[in-house]
Coordinates of C-alpha atoms in Angstrom, one line a residue:
Chain S
X1 CA -108.9 35.0 -97.9
X2 CA -105.5 35.6 -96.3
X3 CA -102.4 35.9 -98.5
X4 CA -100.9 32.7 -96.9
X5 CA -103.9 30.7 -98.0
X6 CA -103.1 31.5 -101.6
X7 CA -99.5 30.2 -101.4
X8 CA -100.4 26.6 -102.3
X9 CA -102.3 27.8 -105.4
X10 CA -99.5 30.2 -106.4
X11 CA -96.8 27.5 -106.0
X12 CA -98.8 25.2 -108.2
X13 CA -98.9 27.8 -110.9
X14 CA -95.2 28.4 -110.6
X15 CA -94.4 24.7 -110.9
X16 CA -96.6 24.4 -114.0
X17 CA -94.8 27.3 -115.6
X18 CA -91.4 25.9 -114.9
X19 CA -92.4 22.5 -116.3
X20 CA -93.9 24.2 -119.4
X21 CA -91.1 26.6 -120.0
X22 CA -88.0 24.5 -119.0
X23 CA -89.1 20.9 -118.8
X24 CA -88.2 20.6 -115.1
X25 CA -91.0 18.9 -113.2
X26 CA -90.8 19.8 -109.6
X27 CA -94.5 18.8 -109.0
X28 CA -93.4 15.6 -107.4
X29 CA -91.1 17.1 -104.9
X30 CA -91.9 17.1 -101.1
X31 CA -93.9 20.2 -100.9
X32 CA -92.9 21.7 -97.5
X33 CA -89.2 22.1 -98.3
X34 CA -89.9 23.3 -101.8
X35 CA -92.3 26.0 -100.6
X36 CA -89.8 27.1 -98.0
X37 CA -87.1 27.6 -100.7
X38 CA -89.5 29.4 -103.0
X39 CA -90.6 31.7 -100.2
X40 CA -86.9 32.4 -99.4
X41 CA -86.4 33.4 -103.0
X42 CA -89.5 35.7 -102.9
X43 CA -88.0 37.4 -99.9
X44 CA -84.5 37.6 -101.2
X45 CA -85.7 39.1 -104.5
X46 CA -87.8 41.7 -102.7
X47 CA -91.0 40.4 -104.1
X48 CA -94.3 40.4 -102.3
X49 CA -96.0 37.2 -103.5
X50 CA -95.0 33.9 -105.1
X51 CA -97.1 34.8 -108.1
X52 CA -94.7 37.7 -108.8
X53 CA -92.1 35.1 -109.6
X54 CA -94.3 33.8 -112.5
X55 CA -93.4 36.4 -115.2
X56 CA -89.8 36.4 -114.1
X57 CA -89.6 32.6 -114.4
X58 CA -91.3 32.6 -117.8
X59 CA -89.3 35.5 -119.4
X60 CA -86.0 35.7 -117.5
X61 CA -83.9 32.5 -117.9
X62 CA -81.3 34.0 -115.5
X63 CA -84.0 34.1 -112.8
X64 CA -84.9 30.5 -113.4
X65 CA -81.2 29.7 -113.0
X66 CA -81.4 31.3 -109.5
X67 CA -84.4 29.1 -108.8
X68 CA -82.5 26.0 -109.8
X69 CA -79.6 27.0 -107.6
X70 CA -82.0 27.5 -104.7
X71 CA -83.4 24.0 -105.3
X72 CA -80.1 22.2 -105.1
X73 CA -78.5 23.8 -102.0
X74 CA -78.0 21.0 -99.6
X75 CA -75.6 20.4 -96.8
X76 CA -72.9 18.0 -97.7
X77 CA -69.3 17.3 -96.9
X78 CA -66.5 14.7 -97.5
X79 CA -67.0 11.4 -95.8
X80 CA -70.3 12.6 -94.4
X81 CA -71.2 10.1 -91.7
X82 CA -67.8 8.4 -91.7
X83 CA -69.1 5.1 -90.4
X84 CA -71.1 4.7 -93.6
X85 CA -67.9 5.1 -95.7
X86 CA -66.1 2.8 -93.4
X87 CA -68.7 0.1 -94.1
X88 CA -68.5 0.7 -97.8
X89 CA -64.7 0.3 -97.7
X90 CA -64.7 -2.8 -95.5
X91 CA -67.7 -4.7 -96.9
X92 CA -68.8 -3.4 -100.3
X93 CA -65.3 -3.0 -101.8
X94 CA -64.5 -6.6 -100.9
X95 CA -67.3 -7.6 -103.3
X96 CA -66.4 -5.0 -105.9
X97 CA -62.8 -6.4 -106.0
X98 CA -64.2 -9.5 -107.7
X99 CA -65.1 -7.6 -110.9
X100 CA -62.6 -6.7 -113.6
X101 CA -64.3 -3.4 -114.3
X102 CA -66.4 -1.4 -111.8
X103 CA -69.0 1.3 -112.5
X104 CA -70.2 3.6 -109.7
X105 CA -73.0 6.2 -110.1
X106 CA -73.3 9.1 -107.7
X107 CA -76.9 10.2 -108.5
X108 CA -77.6 13.8 -107.3
X109 CA -73.9 14.3 -106.6
X110 CA -74.4 18.1 -105.8
X111 CA -71.1 19.8 -105.3
X112 CA -69.1 16.5 -105.4
X113 CA -67.7 16.1 -101.9
X114 CA -68.9 12.5 -101.6
X115 CA -67.6 11.6 -105.1
X116 CA -64.1 12.6 -104.2
X117 CA -64.5 10.7 -100.9
X118 CA -65.3 7.6 -102.8
X119 CA -62.4 8.1 -105.2
X120 CA -60.0 8.4 -102.3
X121 CA -61.2 5.2 -100.8
X122 CA -61.1 3.4 -104.1
X123 CA -57.5 4.5 -104.6
X124 CA -56.4 3.3 -101.1
X125 CA -58.0 0.0 -101.7
X126 CA -56.4 -0.5 -105.1
X127 CA -59.7 -0.3 -107.0
X128 CA -59.5 3.2 -108.6
X129 CA -57.6 2.1 -111.7
X130 CA -60.4 -0.2 -112.8
X131 CA -63.2 2.0 -111.8
X132 CA -65.3 4.7 -113.6
X133 CA -67.4 7.0 -111.4
X134 CA -70.3 8.7 -113.0
X135 CA -71.2 11.8 -111.0
X136 CA -74.5 13.3 -112.1
X137 CA -76.8 16.1 -111.0
X138 CA -79.5 18.1 -112.8
X139 CA -78.0 21.4 -111.7
X140 CA -75.1 22.6 -113.9
X141 CA -74.0 25.1 -111.4
X142 CA -73.4 22.3 -108.8
X143 CA -71.8 20.1 -111.4
X144 CA -69.3 22.9 -112.2
X145 CA -68.3 23.1 -108.6
X146 CA -68.0 19.4 -108.4
X147 CA -65.9 19.2 -111.6
X148 CA -63.5 21.9 -110.3
X149 CA -63.2 20.1 -107.0
X150 CA -62.2 23.2 -105.2
X151 CA -63.4 23.6 -101.6
X152 CA -63.0 26.3 -99.0
X153 CA -59.9 25.7 -96.8
X154 CA -61.8 26.1 -93.6
X155 CA -63.7 22.9 -94.4
X156 CA -60.5 20.8 -94.7
X157 CA -60.3 20.3 -90.9
X158 CA -63.7 18.6 -90.9
X159 CA -62.9 16.7 -94.0
X160 CA -59.7 15.4 -92.5
X161 CA -61.5 14.3 -89.3
X162 CA -64.1 12.5 -91.3
X163 CA -61.5 10.9 -93.5
X164 CA -59.7 9.5 -90.4
X165 CA -62.9 8.4 -88.8
X166 CA -63.9 6.5 -92.0
X167 CA -60.8 4.4 -91.8
X168 CA -58.5 6.5 -94.1
X169 CA -55.1 4.8 -94.5
X170 CA -52.9 7.7 -95.6
X171 CA -53.0 11.4 -94.9
X172 CA -55.9 13.5 -96.3
X173 CA -53.3 16.1 -97.3
X174 CA -52.1 13.6 -100.0
X175 CA -55.3 14.2 -102.0
X176 CA -55.5 18.0 -102.3
X177 CA -53.4 21.0 -103.2
X178 CA -53.7 23.9 -100.8
X179 CA -53.9 27.1 -102.7
X180 CA -54.8 30.5 -101.3
X181 CA -57.8 29.9 -99.2
X182 CA -58.9 26.7 -100.9
X183 CA -58.1 23.1 -101.4
X184 CA -58.1 21.7 -104.9
X185 CA -58.7 17.9 -105.3
X186 CA -55.9 15.9 -107.0
X187 CA -56.1 15.4 -110.7
X188 CA -55.3 11.7 -110.2
X189 CA -58.7 11.3 -108.6
X190 CA -60.5 13.3 -111.3
X191 CA -59.2 11.1 -114.1
X192 CA -61.6 8.4 -113.0
X193 CA -64.7 10.6 -112.6
X194 CA -67.1 11.6 -115.4
X195 CA -69.3 14.5 -114.5
X196 CA -72.6 14.8 -116.4
X197 CA -76.0 16.4 -116.3
X198 CA -78.7 13.8 -115.5
X199 CA -82.2 14.6 -114.3
X200 CA -83.7 12.0 -112.0
X201 CA -87.1 13.5 -112.7
X202 CA -87.1 12.4 -116.3
X203 CA -83.8 10.9 -117.7
X204 CA -83.2 7.3 -118.2
X205 CA -80.6 4.7 -117.1
X206 CA -77.3 5.1 -119.0
X207 CA -75.0 2.3 -118.0
X208 CA -74.7 -0.8 -115.9
X209 CA -73.6 0.0 -112.4
X210 CA -72.0 -2.1 -109.6
X211 CA -72.8 0.5 -107.0
X212 CA -75.2 3.5 -106.9
X213 CA -74.8 6.2 -104.3
X214 CA -77.8 8.5 -103.8
X215 CA -77.9 10.0 -100.3
X216 CA -80.4 12.5 -99.1
X217 CA -82.0 13.0 -102.4
X218 CA -85.1 10.8 -102.0
X219 CA -86.2 12.7 -98.9
X220 CA -87.0 15.6 -101.2
X221 CA -89.3 13.5 -103.4
X222 CA -92.9 12.4 -102.9
X223 CA -93.6 8.6 -103.0
X224 CA -94.4 8.7 -106.7
X225 CA -91.1 10.2 -107.7
X226 CA -89.2 8.0 -105.2
X227 CA -90.7 5.0 -106.9
X228 CA -89.6 6.3 -110.4
X229 CA -86.1 6.9 -109.2
X230 CA -85.7 3.6 -107.3
X231 CA -87.0 1.8 -110.4
X232 CA -84.3 3.5 -112.4
X233 CA -81.7 2.4 -109.9
X234 CA -82.9 -1.2 -110.0
X235 CA -82.8 -1.2 -113.8
X236 CA -79.2 0.2 -113.7
X237 CA -77.8 -2.1 -111.2
X238 CA -76.3 -5.4 -112.1
X239 CA -77.7 -8.4 -110.2
X240 CA -75.9 -8.3 -106.8
X241 CA -75.1 -4.6 -107.3
X242 CA -75.3 -2.2 -104.3
X243 CA -77.4 0.8 -103.5
X244 CA -76.4 3.3 -100.8
X245 CA -79.0 5.7 -99.5
X246 CA -79.1 8.4 -96.9
X247 CA -79.4 7.4 -93.2
X248 CA -83.1 8.3 -93.0
X249 CA -84.0 6.8 -96.4
X250 CA -85.6 3.4 -96.8
X251 CA -86.9 1.0 -99.5
X252 CA -89.7 -0.1 -97.0
X253 CA -92.6 1.6 -98.7
X254 CA -91.3 1.4 -102.3
X255 CA -92.3 -0.8 -105.2
X256 CA -88.8 -2.2 -105.6
X257 CA -88.6 -3.4 -102.0
X258 CA -88.8 -7.1 -103.0
X259 CA -86.0 -6.7 -105.5
X260 CA -83.4 -5.8 -102.8
X261 CA -82.0 -7.3 -99.7
X262 CA -80.6 -5.4 -96.7
X263 CA -76.8 -5.6 -96.9
X264 CA -76.0 -3.3 -94.0
X265 CA -79.2 -2.0 -92.5
X266 CA -77.8 0.6 -90.2
X267 CA -75.6 2.1 -93.0
X268 CA -78.6 1.9 -95.5
X269 CA -76.7 -0.3 -97.9
X270 CA -79.0 -2.5 -100.0
X271 CA -78.1 -5.2 -102.6
X272 CA -80.1 -6.1 -105.7
X273 CA -81.3 -9.7 -105.7
X274 CA -80.4 -11.9 -108.7
X275 CA -83.8 -13.0 -110.1
X276 CA -86.1 -10.1 -109.5
Chain Z
X1 CA -110.6 21.8 -82.8
X2 CA -106.8 21.5 -82.2
X3 CA -105.1 18.7 -83.9
X4 CA -101.4 19.1 -83.2
X5 CA -98.9 20.5 -80.7
X6 CA -95.5 21.7 -81.9
X7 CA -92.8 22.1 -79.3
X8 CA -89.4 23.8 -79.6
X9 CA -86.7 23.4 -77.1
X10 CA -83.0 24.1 -76.9
X11 CA -80.6 24.3 -74.0
X12 CA -82.2 22.7 -70.9
X13 CA -84.8 21.0 -73.1
X14 CA -84.2 17.5 -71.9
X15 CA -85.3 18.4 -68.4
X16 CA -88.2 20.5 -69.6
X17 CA -89.5 17.8 -72.0
X18 CA -89.1 15.2 -69.2
X19 CA -91.4 17.3 -67.0
X20 CA -94.1 17.5 -69.7
X21 CA -94.3 14.4 -71.9
X22 CA -94.7 11.8 -69.0
X23 CA -97.8 13.7 -67.8
X24 CA -99.7 13.3 -71.1
X25 CA -102.2 10.4 -71.2
X26 CA -101.9 7.5 -73.6
X27 CA -105.0 8.7 -75.5
X28 CA -103.8 12.3 -75.8
X29 CA -105.9 13.8 -78.6
X30 CA -103.2 15.8 -80.2
X31 CA -100.2 14.8 -82.3
X32 CA -97.0 16.2 -80.9
X33 CA -94.0 17.3 -83.0
X34 CA -90.8 18.3 -81.3
X35 CA -87.6 20.0 -82.3
X36 CA -84.9 19.7 -79.6
X37 CA -81.6 21.3 -80.6
X38 CA -78.8 18.8 -80.3
X39 CA -75.5 18.0 -82.0
X40 CA -75.6 16.2 -85.4
X41 CA -74.0 13.1 -84.1
X42 CA -76.5 12.7 -81.3
X43 CA -77.7 9.1 -80.9
X44 CA -81.2 7.8 -80.0
X45 CA -80.8 8.6 -76.3
X46 CA -83.3 11.5 -76.2
X47 CA -86.0 9.5 -77.9
X48 CA -85.5 6.3 -75.9
X49 CA -85.3 8.2 -72.6
X50 CA -88.5 10.1 -73.2
X51 CA -90.3 7.1 -74.6
X52 CA -89.5 4.9 -71.5
X53 CA -91.1 7.5 -69.3
X54 CA -94.1 8.5 -71.3
X55 CA -97.6 7.0 -72.0
X56 CA -97.7 8.7 -75.4
X57 CA -95.5 7.0 -78.0
X58 CA -92.3 8.9 -78.4
X59 CA -90.4 8.1 -81.6
X60 CA -87.9 9.6 -84.1
X61 CA -89.8 11.2 -87.0
X62 CA -89.5 9.2 -90.3
X63 CA -90.0 10.7 -93.8
X64 CA -93.4 10.0 -95.3
X65 CA -94.9 9.0 -91.9
X66 CA -98.5 9.7 -91.3
X67 CA -98.9 12.0 -88.2
X68 CA -101.1 10.5 -85.5
X69 CA -102.6 11.6 -82.2
X70 CA -101.0 10.5 -79.0
X71 CA -97.6 10.2 -80.7
X72 CA -94.7 12.5 -80.1
X73 CA -92.4 12.7 -83.1
X74 CA -88.9 14.1 -82.5
X75 CA -86.8 15.6 -85.3
X76 CA -83.7 13.4 -86.0
X77 CA -80.4 15.0 -85.2
X78 CA -79.0 16.7 -88.3
X79 CA -82.3 17.0 -90.2
X80 CA -85.0 19.6 -90.4
X81 CA -88.5 18.2 -89.7
X82 CA -91.4 19.5 -91.7
X83 CA -95.1 18.9 -92.0
X84 CA -96.7 18.3 -95.4
X85 CA -100.3 19.5 -96.2
X86 CA -101.5 15.9 -96.2
X87 CA -100.4 15.6 -92.6
X88 CA -97.3 13.5 -93.3
X89 CA -93.8 14.2 -92.1
X90 CA -90.8 15.1 -94.3
X91 CA -87.2 15.7 -93.6
X92 CA -84.5 17.9 -95.2
X93 CA -80.8 18.5 -95.0
X94 CA -81.2 22.1 -96.1
X95 CA -78.7 24.6 -94.7
X96 CA -79.1 25.4 -90.9
X97 CA -81.7 28.1 -90.0
X98 CA -80.8 30.2 -87.0
X99 CA -77.5 28.2 -87.0
X100 CA -79.7 25.2 -86.2
X101 CA -80.5 21.9 -87.9
X102 CA -83.1 20.8 -86.9
X103 CA -84.6 24.3 -86.7
X104 CA -87.7 25.2 -84.6
X105 CA -88.8 27.8 -87.2
X106 CA -88.7 25.3 -90.0
X107 CA -91.0 22.9 -88.1
X108 CA -93.3 25.6 -86.8
X109 CA -93.8 27.4 -90.2
X110 CA -94.5 24.3 -92.1
X111 CA -96.9 23.0 -89.4
X112 CA -98.7 26.4 -89.4
X113 CA -99.2 26.2 -93.2
X114 CA -100.6 22.7 -92.8
X115 CA -102.7 22.9 -89.6
X116 CA -103.6 26.6 -89.8
X117 CA -105.8 27.4 -86.8
X118 CA -105.8 23.8 -85.5
X119 CA -102.3 24.1 -84.1
X120 CA -100.8 24.9 -80.7
X121 CA -97.2 26.2 -80.5
X122 CA -95.1 25.8 -77.4
X123 CA -91.7 27.3 -76.8
X124 CA -89.5 26.0 -74.0
X125 CA -86.1 26.8 -72.5
X126 CA -83.2 27.8 -74.8
X127 CA -80.3 30.2 -75.3
X128 CA -81.1 31.5 -78.8
X129 CA -84.1 32.9 -80.6
X130 CA -85.1 30.0 -82.9
X131 CA -88.8 29.5 -83.0
X132 CA -89.9 33.1 -82.7
X133 CA -90.7 33.5 -86.4
X134 CA -92.5 30.2 -86.4
X135 CA -94.6 31.2 -83.5
X136 CA -95.6 34.4 -85.2
X137 CA -96.8 32.4 -88.2
X138 CA -98.8 30.1 -86.0
X139 CA -100.4 33.2 -84.5
X140 CA -101.1 34.6 -88.0
X141 CA -103.0 31.5 -88.9
X142 CA -105.1 31.7 -85.7
X143 CA -103.3 29.0 -83.7
X144 CA -102.7 29.0 -79.9
X145 CA -99.4 30.1 -78.4
X146 CA -97.9 28.9 -75.1
X147 CA -94.5 29.9 -73.8
X148 CA -92.7 28.5 -70.8
X149 CA -92.4 31.2 -68.1
X150 CA -88.8 32.5 -68.7
X151 CA -88.3 32.7 -64.9
X152 CA -88.6 28.8 -64.8
X153 CA -86.3 28.2 -67.8
X154 CA -82.8 26.9 -67.5
X155 CA -82.0 29.3 -70.4
X156 CA -84.4 32.2 -70.7
X157 CA -83.4 33.7 -74.0
X158 CA -85.7 31.6 -76.2
X159 CA -88.9 32.0 -74.2
X160 CA -88.1 35.8 -73.8
X161 CA -87.5 36.2 -77.6
X162 CA -90.8 34.4 -78.2
X163 CA -92.7 36.7 -75.8
X164 CA -91.1 39.7 -77.5
X165 CA -92.2 38.5 -80.9
X166 CA -95.8 37.5 -80.3
X167 CA -98.5 37.9 -77.8
X168 CA -98.6 34.5 -76.1
X169 CA -102.0 33.1 -75.1
X170 CA -100.5 31.6 -72.1
X171 CA -97.1 31.9 -70.2
X172 CA -96.8 28.9 -67.8
X173 CA -94.2 27.8 -65.3
X174 CA -92.5 24.5 -66.1
X175 CA -93.8 22.7 -63.0
X176 CA -97.5 23.2 -64.1
X177 CA -97.0 23.1 -67.9
X178 CA -97.4 19.3 -68.2
X179 CA -100.6 19.2 -66.1
X180 CA -101.9 22.1 -68.1
X181 CA -101.4 20.3 -71.4
X182 CA -102.6 17.0 -70.1
X183 CA -105.9 18.4 -68.8
X184 CA -106.7 19.9 -72.2
X185 CA -108.8 22.5 -70.4
X186 CA -107.3 25.5 -72.2
X187 CA -109.6 25.0 -75.2
X188 CA -113.2 23.8 -74.8
X189 CA -113.2 21.8 -78.0
X190 CA -110.4 19.6 -76.8
X191 CA -112.3 18.7 -73.7
X192 CA -115.1 17.6 -75.9
X193 CA -112.8 15.6 -78.2
X194 CA -111.2 14.0 -75.2
X195 CA -114.7 12.9 -73.9
X196 CA -115.6 11.4 -77.3
X197 CA -112.3 9.5 -77.4
X198 CA -113.4 7.5 -74.4
X199 CA -116.8 6.4 -75.8

């Protein structure tokens, strides 16, 4: 038997161990990406086999922390896919303005770029004062970065371009403080954001939401976990509440499909129906 | 018997793909998975253009989709395309690999782990070395390796890098590559499979 034929078995053991020891259940993640990340860590840590990670995971919490970081590295940026943010500003906010109080949940917020993007738009549309944004992730390391809201200065150019393309009404420079080689997001935005640890794999719904943003998270889950998470979103949304997914994500094959209507198909904005 | 053909293309890839896919028959026995490097904002032009000219169905890969023969799945701009062990597709927005998203290595390595020795890997024109590691893994699993003859490539860096990294089973000029793949003569089992498909 070749070493590569044992990888599947070794990864199964590793995921069992992680679930047993730390209560994180990655067994319902899409396997191909997960294996790629695990094999990267094997190589970075100068290990020969996936199974050599097993004792380290079980007995070295710091090593597990590394694993968690590996698992949550994704590519994100402010106003990623500006046309989506433009649509939210133009169409979804019009609806949100009819509520006295607005709750928004960014599920799987990673390092927070999209959370601040949303806060900026809310501010420009006069909605921020009555809005509470809950930004959650299972990874405390990502959450720390999100909460600090400090991003590398070299990204500001891209952020600014995206901001303008999304229909920004002021100057992006109004929303951050340039310091050394970084940009720190304005405190006035942060006041309306609550950062918290929430694990989509096992945690429950925690408040009633008017809008849930969860982009490019479901692509990492298998259909079973996708259904769990979408069920959680349905439960958390008020009737007529909005769900914003990533541009390759769909409700088409999910159990909650009949509970939502397409609000803006191209931008992947769905709306919860009233009676289902 | 071979089940899938993975193709990696970069600079000059549109022309190369256009000289291959339209020659494949509508009942082509393999599933085809393609990474063509392009900018993240790219629209559906590539997919539409190839689909209009091909008998096999060319479409953008969707997450969770079952992989089927006679279909060519193209990685969406800005996403890595991966093959799951149950022969479904998945996407990721993990960091770029070889400065590329989608990356050829990411597709090839995941496809190799899933299809093992039932996979054919093909590297076309390109100006970087993405795909070489993936090709090596396909080889390690006993798959079949084809590289476009660098002399016929608009950009020869990628096919050259591939040839440096692995011993290719075939090096074929672009003008005969499509016919070669369409005939399915390169592996006896496929000729048999093609025959049974018509019964």
